[in-house]
mmCIF file of C-alpha atoms in Angstrom:
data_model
loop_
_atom_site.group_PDB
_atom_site.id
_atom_site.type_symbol
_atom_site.label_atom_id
_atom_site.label_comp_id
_atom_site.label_asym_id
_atom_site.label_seq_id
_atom_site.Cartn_x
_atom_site.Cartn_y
_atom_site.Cartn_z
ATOM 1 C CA UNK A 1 -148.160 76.542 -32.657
ATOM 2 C CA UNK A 2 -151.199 75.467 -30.352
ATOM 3 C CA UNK A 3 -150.628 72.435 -28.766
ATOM 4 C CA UNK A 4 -153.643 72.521 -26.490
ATOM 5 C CA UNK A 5 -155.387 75.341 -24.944
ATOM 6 C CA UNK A 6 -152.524 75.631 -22.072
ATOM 7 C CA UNK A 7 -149.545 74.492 -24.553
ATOM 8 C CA UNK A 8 -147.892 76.899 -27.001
ATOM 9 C CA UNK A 9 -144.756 75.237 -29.208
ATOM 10 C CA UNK A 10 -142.444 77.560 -30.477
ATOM 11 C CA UNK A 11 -140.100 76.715 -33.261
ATOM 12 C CA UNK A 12 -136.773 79.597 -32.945
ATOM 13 C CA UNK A 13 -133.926 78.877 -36.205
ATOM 14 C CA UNK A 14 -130.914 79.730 -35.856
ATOM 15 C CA UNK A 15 -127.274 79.315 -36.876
ATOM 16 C CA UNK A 16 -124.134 77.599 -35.183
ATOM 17 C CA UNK A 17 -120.457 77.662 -36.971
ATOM 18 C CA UNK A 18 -118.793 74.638 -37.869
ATOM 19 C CA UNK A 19 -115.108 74.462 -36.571
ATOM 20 C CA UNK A 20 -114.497 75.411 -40.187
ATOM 21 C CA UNK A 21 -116.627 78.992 -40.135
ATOM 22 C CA UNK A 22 -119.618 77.448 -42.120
ATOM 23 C CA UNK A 23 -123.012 78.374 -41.021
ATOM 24 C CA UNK A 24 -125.399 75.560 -39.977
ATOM 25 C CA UNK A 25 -128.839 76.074 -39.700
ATOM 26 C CA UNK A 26 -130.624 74.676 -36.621
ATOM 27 C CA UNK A 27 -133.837 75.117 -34.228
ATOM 28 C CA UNK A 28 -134.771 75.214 -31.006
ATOM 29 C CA UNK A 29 -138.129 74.763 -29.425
ATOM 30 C CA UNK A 30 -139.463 76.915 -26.340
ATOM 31 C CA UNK A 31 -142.701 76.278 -24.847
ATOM 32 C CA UNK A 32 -145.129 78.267 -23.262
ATOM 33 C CA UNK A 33 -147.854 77.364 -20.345
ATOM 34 C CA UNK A 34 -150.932 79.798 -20.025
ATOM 35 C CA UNK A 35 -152.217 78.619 -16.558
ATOM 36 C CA UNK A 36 -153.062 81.232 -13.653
ATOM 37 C CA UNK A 37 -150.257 83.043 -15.384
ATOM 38 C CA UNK A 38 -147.900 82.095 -17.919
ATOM 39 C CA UNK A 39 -144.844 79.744 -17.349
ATOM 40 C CA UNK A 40 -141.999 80.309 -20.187
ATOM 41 C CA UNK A 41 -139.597 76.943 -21.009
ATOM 42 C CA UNK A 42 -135.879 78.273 -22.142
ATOM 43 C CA UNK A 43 -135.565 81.142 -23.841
ATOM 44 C CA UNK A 44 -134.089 79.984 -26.667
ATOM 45 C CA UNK A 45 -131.106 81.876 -27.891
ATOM 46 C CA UNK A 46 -130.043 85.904 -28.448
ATOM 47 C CA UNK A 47 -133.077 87.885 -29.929
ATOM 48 C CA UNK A 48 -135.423 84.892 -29.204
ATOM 49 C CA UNK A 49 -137.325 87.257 -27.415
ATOM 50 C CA UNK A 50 -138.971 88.752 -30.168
ATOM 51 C CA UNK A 51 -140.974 85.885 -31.464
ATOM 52 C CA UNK A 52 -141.774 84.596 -28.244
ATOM 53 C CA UNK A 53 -142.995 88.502 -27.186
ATOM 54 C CA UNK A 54 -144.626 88.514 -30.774
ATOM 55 C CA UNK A 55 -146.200 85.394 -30.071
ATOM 56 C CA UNK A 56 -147.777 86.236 -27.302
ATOM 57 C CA UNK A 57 -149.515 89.602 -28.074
ATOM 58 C CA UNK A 58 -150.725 87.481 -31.478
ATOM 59 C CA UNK A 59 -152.699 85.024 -28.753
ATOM 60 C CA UNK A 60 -153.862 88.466 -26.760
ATOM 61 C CA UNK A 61 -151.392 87.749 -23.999
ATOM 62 C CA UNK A 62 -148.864 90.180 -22.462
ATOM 63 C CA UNK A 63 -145.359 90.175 -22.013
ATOM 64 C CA UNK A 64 -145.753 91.190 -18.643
ATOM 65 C CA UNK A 65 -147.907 88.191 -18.152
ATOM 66 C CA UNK A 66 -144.498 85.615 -17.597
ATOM 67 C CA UNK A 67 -144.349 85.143 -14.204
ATOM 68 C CA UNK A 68 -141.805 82.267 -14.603
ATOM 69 C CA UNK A 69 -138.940 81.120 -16.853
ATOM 70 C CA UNK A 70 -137.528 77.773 -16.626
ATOM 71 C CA UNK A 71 -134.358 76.724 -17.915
ATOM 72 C CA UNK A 72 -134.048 73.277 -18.585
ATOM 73 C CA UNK A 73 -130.415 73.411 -18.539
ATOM 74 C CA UNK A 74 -127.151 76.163 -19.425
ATOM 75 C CA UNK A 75 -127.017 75.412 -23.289
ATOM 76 C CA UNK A 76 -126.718 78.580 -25.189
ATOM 77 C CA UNK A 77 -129.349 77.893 -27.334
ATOM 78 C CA UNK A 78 -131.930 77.312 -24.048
ATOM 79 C CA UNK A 79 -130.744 80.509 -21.973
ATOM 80 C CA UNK A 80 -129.524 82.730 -24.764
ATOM 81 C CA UNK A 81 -132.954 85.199 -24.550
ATOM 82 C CA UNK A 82 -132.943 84.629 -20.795
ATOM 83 C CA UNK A 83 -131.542 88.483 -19.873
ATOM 84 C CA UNK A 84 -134.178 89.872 -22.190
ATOM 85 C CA UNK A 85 -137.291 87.918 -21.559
ATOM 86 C CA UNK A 86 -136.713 88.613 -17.300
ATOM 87 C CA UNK A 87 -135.982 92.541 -18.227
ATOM 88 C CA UNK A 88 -139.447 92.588 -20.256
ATOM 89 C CA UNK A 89 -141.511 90.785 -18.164
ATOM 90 C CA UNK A 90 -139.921 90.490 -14.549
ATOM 91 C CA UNK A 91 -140.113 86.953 -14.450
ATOM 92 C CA UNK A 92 -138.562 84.516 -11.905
ATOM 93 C CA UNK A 93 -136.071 82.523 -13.413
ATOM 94 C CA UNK A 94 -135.904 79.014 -11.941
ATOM 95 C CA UNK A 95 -133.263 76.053 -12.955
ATOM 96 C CA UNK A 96 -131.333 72.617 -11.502
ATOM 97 C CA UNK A 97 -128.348 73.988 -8.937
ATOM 98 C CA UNK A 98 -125.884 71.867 -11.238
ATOM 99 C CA UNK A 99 -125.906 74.303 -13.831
ATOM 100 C CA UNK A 100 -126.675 77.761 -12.325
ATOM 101 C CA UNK A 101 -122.780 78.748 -12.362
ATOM 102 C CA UNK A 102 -123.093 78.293 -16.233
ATOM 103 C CA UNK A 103 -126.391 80.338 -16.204
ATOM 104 C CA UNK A 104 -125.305 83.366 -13.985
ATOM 105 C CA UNK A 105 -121.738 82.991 -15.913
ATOM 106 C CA UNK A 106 -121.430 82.506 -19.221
ATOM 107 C CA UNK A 107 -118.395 83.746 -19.627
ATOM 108 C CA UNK A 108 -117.016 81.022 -17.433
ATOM 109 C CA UNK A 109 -119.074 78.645 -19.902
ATOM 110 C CA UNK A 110 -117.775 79.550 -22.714
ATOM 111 C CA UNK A 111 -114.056 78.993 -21.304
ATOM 112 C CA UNK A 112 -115.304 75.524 -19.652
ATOM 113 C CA UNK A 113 -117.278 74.489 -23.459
ATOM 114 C CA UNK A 114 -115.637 76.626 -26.243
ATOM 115 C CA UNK A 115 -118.844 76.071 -28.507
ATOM 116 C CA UNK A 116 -118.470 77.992 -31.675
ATOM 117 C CA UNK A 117 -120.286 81.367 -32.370
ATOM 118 C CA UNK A 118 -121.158 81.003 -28.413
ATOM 119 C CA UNK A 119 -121.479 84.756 -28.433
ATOM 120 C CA UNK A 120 -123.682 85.179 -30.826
ATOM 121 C CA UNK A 121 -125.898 82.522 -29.095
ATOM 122 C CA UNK A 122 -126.225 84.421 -25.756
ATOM 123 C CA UNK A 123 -127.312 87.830 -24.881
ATOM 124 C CA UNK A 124 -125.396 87.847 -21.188
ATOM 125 C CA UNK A 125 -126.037 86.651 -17.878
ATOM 126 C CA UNK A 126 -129.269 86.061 -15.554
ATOM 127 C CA UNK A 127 -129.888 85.066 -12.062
ATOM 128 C CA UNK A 128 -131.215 81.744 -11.204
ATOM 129 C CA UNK A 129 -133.786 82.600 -8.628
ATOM 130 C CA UNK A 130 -135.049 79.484 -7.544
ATOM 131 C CA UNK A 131 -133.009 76.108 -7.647
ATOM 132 C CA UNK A 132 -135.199 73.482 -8.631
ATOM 133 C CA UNK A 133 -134.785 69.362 -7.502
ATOM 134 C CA UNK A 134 -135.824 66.600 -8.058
ATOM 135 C CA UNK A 135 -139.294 65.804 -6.966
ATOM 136 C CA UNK A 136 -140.336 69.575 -7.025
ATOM 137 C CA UNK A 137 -144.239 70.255 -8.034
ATOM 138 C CA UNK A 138 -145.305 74.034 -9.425
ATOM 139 C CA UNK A 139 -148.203 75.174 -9.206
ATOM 140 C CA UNK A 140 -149.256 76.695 -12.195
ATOM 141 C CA UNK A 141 -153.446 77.804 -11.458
ATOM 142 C CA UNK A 142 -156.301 76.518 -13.273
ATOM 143 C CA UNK A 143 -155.497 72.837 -12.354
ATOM 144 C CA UNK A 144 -152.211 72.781 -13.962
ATOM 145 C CA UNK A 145 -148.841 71.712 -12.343
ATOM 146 C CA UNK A 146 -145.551 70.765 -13.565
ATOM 147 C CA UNK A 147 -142.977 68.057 -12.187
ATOM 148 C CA UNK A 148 -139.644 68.274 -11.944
ATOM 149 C CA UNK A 149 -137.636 65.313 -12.911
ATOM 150 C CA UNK A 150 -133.915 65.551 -12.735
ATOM 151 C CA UNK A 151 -132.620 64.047 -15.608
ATOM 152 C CA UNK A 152 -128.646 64.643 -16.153
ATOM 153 C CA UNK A 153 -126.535 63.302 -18.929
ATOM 154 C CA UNK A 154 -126.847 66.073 -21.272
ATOM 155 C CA UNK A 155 -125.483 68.366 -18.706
ATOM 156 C CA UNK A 156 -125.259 67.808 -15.090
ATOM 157 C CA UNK A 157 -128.273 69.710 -14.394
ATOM 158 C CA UNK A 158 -130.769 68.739 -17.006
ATOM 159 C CA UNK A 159 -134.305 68.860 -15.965
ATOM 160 C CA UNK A 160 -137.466 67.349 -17.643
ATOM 161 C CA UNK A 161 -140.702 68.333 -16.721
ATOM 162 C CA UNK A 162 -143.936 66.304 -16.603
ATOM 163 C CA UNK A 163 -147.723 67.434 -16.535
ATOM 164 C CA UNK A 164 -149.747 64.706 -15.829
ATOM 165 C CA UNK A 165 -153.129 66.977 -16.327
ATOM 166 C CA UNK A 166 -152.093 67.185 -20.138
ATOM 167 C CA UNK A 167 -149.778 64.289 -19.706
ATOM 168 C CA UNK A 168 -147.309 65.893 -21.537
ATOM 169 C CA UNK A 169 -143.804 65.599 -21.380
ATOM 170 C CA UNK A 170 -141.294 68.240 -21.645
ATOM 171 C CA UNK A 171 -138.040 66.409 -22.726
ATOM 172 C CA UNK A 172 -135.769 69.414 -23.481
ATOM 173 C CA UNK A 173 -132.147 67.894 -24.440
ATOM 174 C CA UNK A 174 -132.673 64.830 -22.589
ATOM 175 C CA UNK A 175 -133.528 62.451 -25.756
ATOM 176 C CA UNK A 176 -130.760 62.096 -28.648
ATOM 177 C CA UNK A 177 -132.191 62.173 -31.912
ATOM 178 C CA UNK A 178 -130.640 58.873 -33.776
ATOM 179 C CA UNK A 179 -128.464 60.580 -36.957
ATOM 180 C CA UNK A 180 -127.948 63.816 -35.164
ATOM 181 C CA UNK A 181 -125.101 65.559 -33.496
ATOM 182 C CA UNK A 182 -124.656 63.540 -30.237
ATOM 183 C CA UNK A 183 -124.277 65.726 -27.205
ATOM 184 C CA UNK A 184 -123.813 64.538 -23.496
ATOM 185 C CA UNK A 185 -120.997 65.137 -20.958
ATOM 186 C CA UNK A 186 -121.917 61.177 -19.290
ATOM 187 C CA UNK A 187 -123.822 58.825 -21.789
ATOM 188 C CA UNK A 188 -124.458 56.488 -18.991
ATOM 189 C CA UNK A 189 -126.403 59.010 -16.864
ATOM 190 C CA UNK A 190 -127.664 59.763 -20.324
ATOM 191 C CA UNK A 191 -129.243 56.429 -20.927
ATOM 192 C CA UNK A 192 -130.575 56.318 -17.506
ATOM 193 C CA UNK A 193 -132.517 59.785 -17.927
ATOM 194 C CA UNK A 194 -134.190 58.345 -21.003
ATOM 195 C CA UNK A 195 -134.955 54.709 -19.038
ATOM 196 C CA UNK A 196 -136.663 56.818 -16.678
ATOM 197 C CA UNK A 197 -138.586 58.562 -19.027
ATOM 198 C CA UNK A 198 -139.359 56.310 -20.976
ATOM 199 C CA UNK A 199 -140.719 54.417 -17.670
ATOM 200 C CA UNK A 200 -143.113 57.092 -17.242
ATOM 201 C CA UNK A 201 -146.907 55.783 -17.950
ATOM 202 C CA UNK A 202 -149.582 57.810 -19.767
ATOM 203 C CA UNK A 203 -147.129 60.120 -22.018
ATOM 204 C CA UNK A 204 -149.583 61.704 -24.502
ATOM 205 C CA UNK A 205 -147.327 64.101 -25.959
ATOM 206 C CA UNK A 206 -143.257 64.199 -25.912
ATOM 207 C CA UNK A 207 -142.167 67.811 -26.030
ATOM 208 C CA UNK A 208 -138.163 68.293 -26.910
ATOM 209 C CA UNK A 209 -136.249 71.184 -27.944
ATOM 210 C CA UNK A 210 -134.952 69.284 -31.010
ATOM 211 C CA UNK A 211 -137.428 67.423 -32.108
ATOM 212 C CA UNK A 212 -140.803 67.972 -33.488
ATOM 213 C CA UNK A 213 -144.140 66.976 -31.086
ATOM 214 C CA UNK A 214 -144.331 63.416 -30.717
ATOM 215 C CA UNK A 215 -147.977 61.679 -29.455
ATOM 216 C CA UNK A 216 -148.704 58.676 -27.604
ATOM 217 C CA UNK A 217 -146.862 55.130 -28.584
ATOM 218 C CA UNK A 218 -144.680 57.389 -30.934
ATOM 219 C CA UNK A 219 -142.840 59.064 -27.970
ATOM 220 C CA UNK A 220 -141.939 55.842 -26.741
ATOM 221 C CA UNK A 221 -140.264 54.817 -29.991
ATOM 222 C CA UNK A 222 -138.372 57.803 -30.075
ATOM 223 C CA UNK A 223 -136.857 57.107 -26.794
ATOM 224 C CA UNK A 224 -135.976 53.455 -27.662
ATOM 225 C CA UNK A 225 -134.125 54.852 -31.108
ATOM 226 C CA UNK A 226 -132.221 57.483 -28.513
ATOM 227 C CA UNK A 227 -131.249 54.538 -26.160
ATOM 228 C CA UNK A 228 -129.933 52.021 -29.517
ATOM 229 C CA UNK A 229 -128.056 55.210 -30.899
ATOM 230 C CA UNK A 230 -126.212 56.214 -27.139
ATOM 231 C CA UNK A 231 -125.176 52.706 -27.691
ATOM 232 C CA UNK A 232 -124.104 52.614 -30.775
ATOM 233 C CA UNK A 233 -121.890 56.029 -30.245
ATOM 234 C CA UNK A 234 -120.674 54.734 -26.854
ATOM 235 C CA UNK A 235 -119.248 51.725 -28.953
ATOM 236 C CA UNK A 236 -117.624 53.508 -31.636
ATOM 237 C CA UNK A 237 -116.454 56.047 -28.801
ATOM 238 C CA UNK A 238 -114.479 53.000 -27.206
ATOM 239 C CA UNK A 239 -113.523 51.670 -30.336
ATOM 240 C CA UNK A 240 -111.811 54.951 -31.418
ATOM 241 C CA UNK A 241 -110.352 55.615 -28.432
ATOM 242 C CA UNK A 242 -108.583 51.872 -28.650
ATOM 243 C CA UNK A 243 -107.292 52.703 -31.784
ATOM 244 C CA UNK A 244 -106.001 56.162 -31.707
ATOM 245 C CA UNK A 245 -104.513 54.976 -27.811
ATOM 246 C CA UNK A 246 -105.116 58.850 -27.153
ATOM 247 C CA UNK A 247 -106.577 60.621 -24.541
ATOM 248 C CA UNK A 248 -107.460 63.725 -26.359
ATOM 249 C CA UNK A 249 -111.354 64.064 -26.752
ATOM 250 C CA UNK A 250 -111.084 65.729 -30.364
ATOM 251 C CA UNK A 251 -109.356 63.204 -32.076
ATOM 252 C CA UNK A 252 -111.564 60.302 -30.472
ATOM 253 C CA UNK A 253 -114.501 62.171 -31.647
ATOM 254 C CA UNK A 254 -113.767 62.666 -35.442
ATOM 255 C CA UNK A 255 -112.800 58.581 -35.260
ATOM 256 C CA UNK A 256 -116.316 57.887 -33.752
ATOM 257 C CA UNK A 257 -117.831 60.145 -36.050
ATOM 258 C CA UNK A 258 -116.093 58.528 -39.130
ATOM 259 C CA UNK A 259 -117.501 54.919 -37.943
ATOM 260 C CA UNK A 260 -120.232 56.470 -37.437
ATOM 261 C CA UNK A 261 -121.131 57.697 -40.734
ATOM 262 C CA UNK A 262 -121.922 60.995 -39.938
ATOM 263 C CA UNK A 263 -120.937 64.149 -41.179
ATOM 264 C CA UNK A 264 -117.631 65.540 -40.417
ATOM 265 C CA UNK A 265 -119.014 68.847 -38.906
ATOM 266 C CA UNK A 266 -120.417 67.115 -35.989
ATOM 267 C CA UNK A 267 -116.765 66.560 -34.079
ATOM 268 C CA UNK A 268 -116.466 69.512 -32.701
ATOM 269 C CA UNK A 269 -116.311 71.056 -29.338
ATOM 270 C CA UNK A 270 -120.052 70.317 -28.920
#
């Protein structure tokens, strides 16, 4: 999907298990940049490649034509093509030092996060090499740059990326979508990532991985749902935890899931 002539959405389904074995359908969004060259954003997961490779002979690019992939953060379903798309192309692969080890290992990830189907999700590993921080500018040719913002919560080393020339926001995982599966590993850093973007003036176009395009005042609404529902789980999380007077993360979970009306597949490991 043409976003503008520089921005390319891609919209990747695929499947997680359930801690019961059931299949649920998901999606992932990647995004491409044709500047000088052409900057890739995640990978999305195992056998992505193809549709982003498919993709871009369709728009009379070349695979070889990726100079750079960056990974927002270690997620399976943002690194999962990562092996693939560097063997094709020979791209740099660039990503936040906080979660290279996850990138480079995910074998060690899966024993750290035991998400479900995890291996199904990822092809192997892939070298980070360049770490990116905070406050980092790339220089993409033909006027275009990106900004690194370093916005942790989801993971420790989630990254956003803003380009003021489009004024376009890449959120990635940053931005919980109110009535979906809540993921974070520190809601308050969480909530602070979102303040931050959400302080950000002149945001034309939200990009996220899990939610469709959002444009102009809409973006901004999106981010004050995320910040009322981090809330609202961070209350029932407290609540269940008060009740239950347990430590153990799985039963707190399906508590705060059960206040929270949501479906019972969503405590899981996740």
């Amino acid at each position: 999907m043409k976003i503008s002539d520089s921005i390319h959405a891609l919209k990747i389904p695929f499947q997680i298990l359930d801690p019961t074995g059931q299949c649920i359908t998901r999606f992932v969004y990647v995004y491409l940049i044709y500047g000088r060259e052409i900057t890739l954003i995640d990978s999305g997961v195992a056998s992505s490649e193809r549709i982003i490779l498919d993709y871009l002979r369709d728009t009379g690019r070349k695979p070889e034509e990726i100079a750079g992939l960056i990974l927002t953060h270690a997620h399976p379903d943002h690194i999962g093509a990562a092996q693939a798309i560097k063997e094709v192309s020979g791209c740099s692969v660039a990503a936040h030092g906080s979660d290279r080890a996850w990138i480079e290992n995910p074998d060690q990830q899966l024993k750290d996060r035991p998400v479900p189907g995890f291996n199904s999700l990822v092809r192997g590993c892939v070298q980070v090499d360049r770490i990116l921080n905070e406050g980092d500018v790339l220089d993409l040719g033909q006027g275009l740059s990106l900004s690194v913002l370093h916005t942790p919560g989801h993971s420790p080393g989630s990254i956003s990326l803003w380009m003021p020339e489009e004024g376009a926001l890449f959120s990635a995982d940053a931005i919980a979508l109110a009535g979906e599966m809540p993921i974070y590993d520190d809601i308050r850093l969480s909530m602070n990532s979102i303040r931050r973007l959400k302080d950000i003036a002149g945001i034309k176009l939200l990009l996220s991985a899990w939610d469709e395009p959002r444009r102009g005042e809409d973006a901004y609404r999106v981010m004050d749902r995320s910040l009322e529902y981090l809330q609202r789980i961070d209350r029932a999380v407290i609540r269940a935890a008060e009740r239950k007077g347990s430590d153990d993360p799985m039963q707190i979970c399906k508590e705060a899931i059960k206040e929270l009306g949501l479906p019972e597949m969503m405590a899981n490991p996740l």
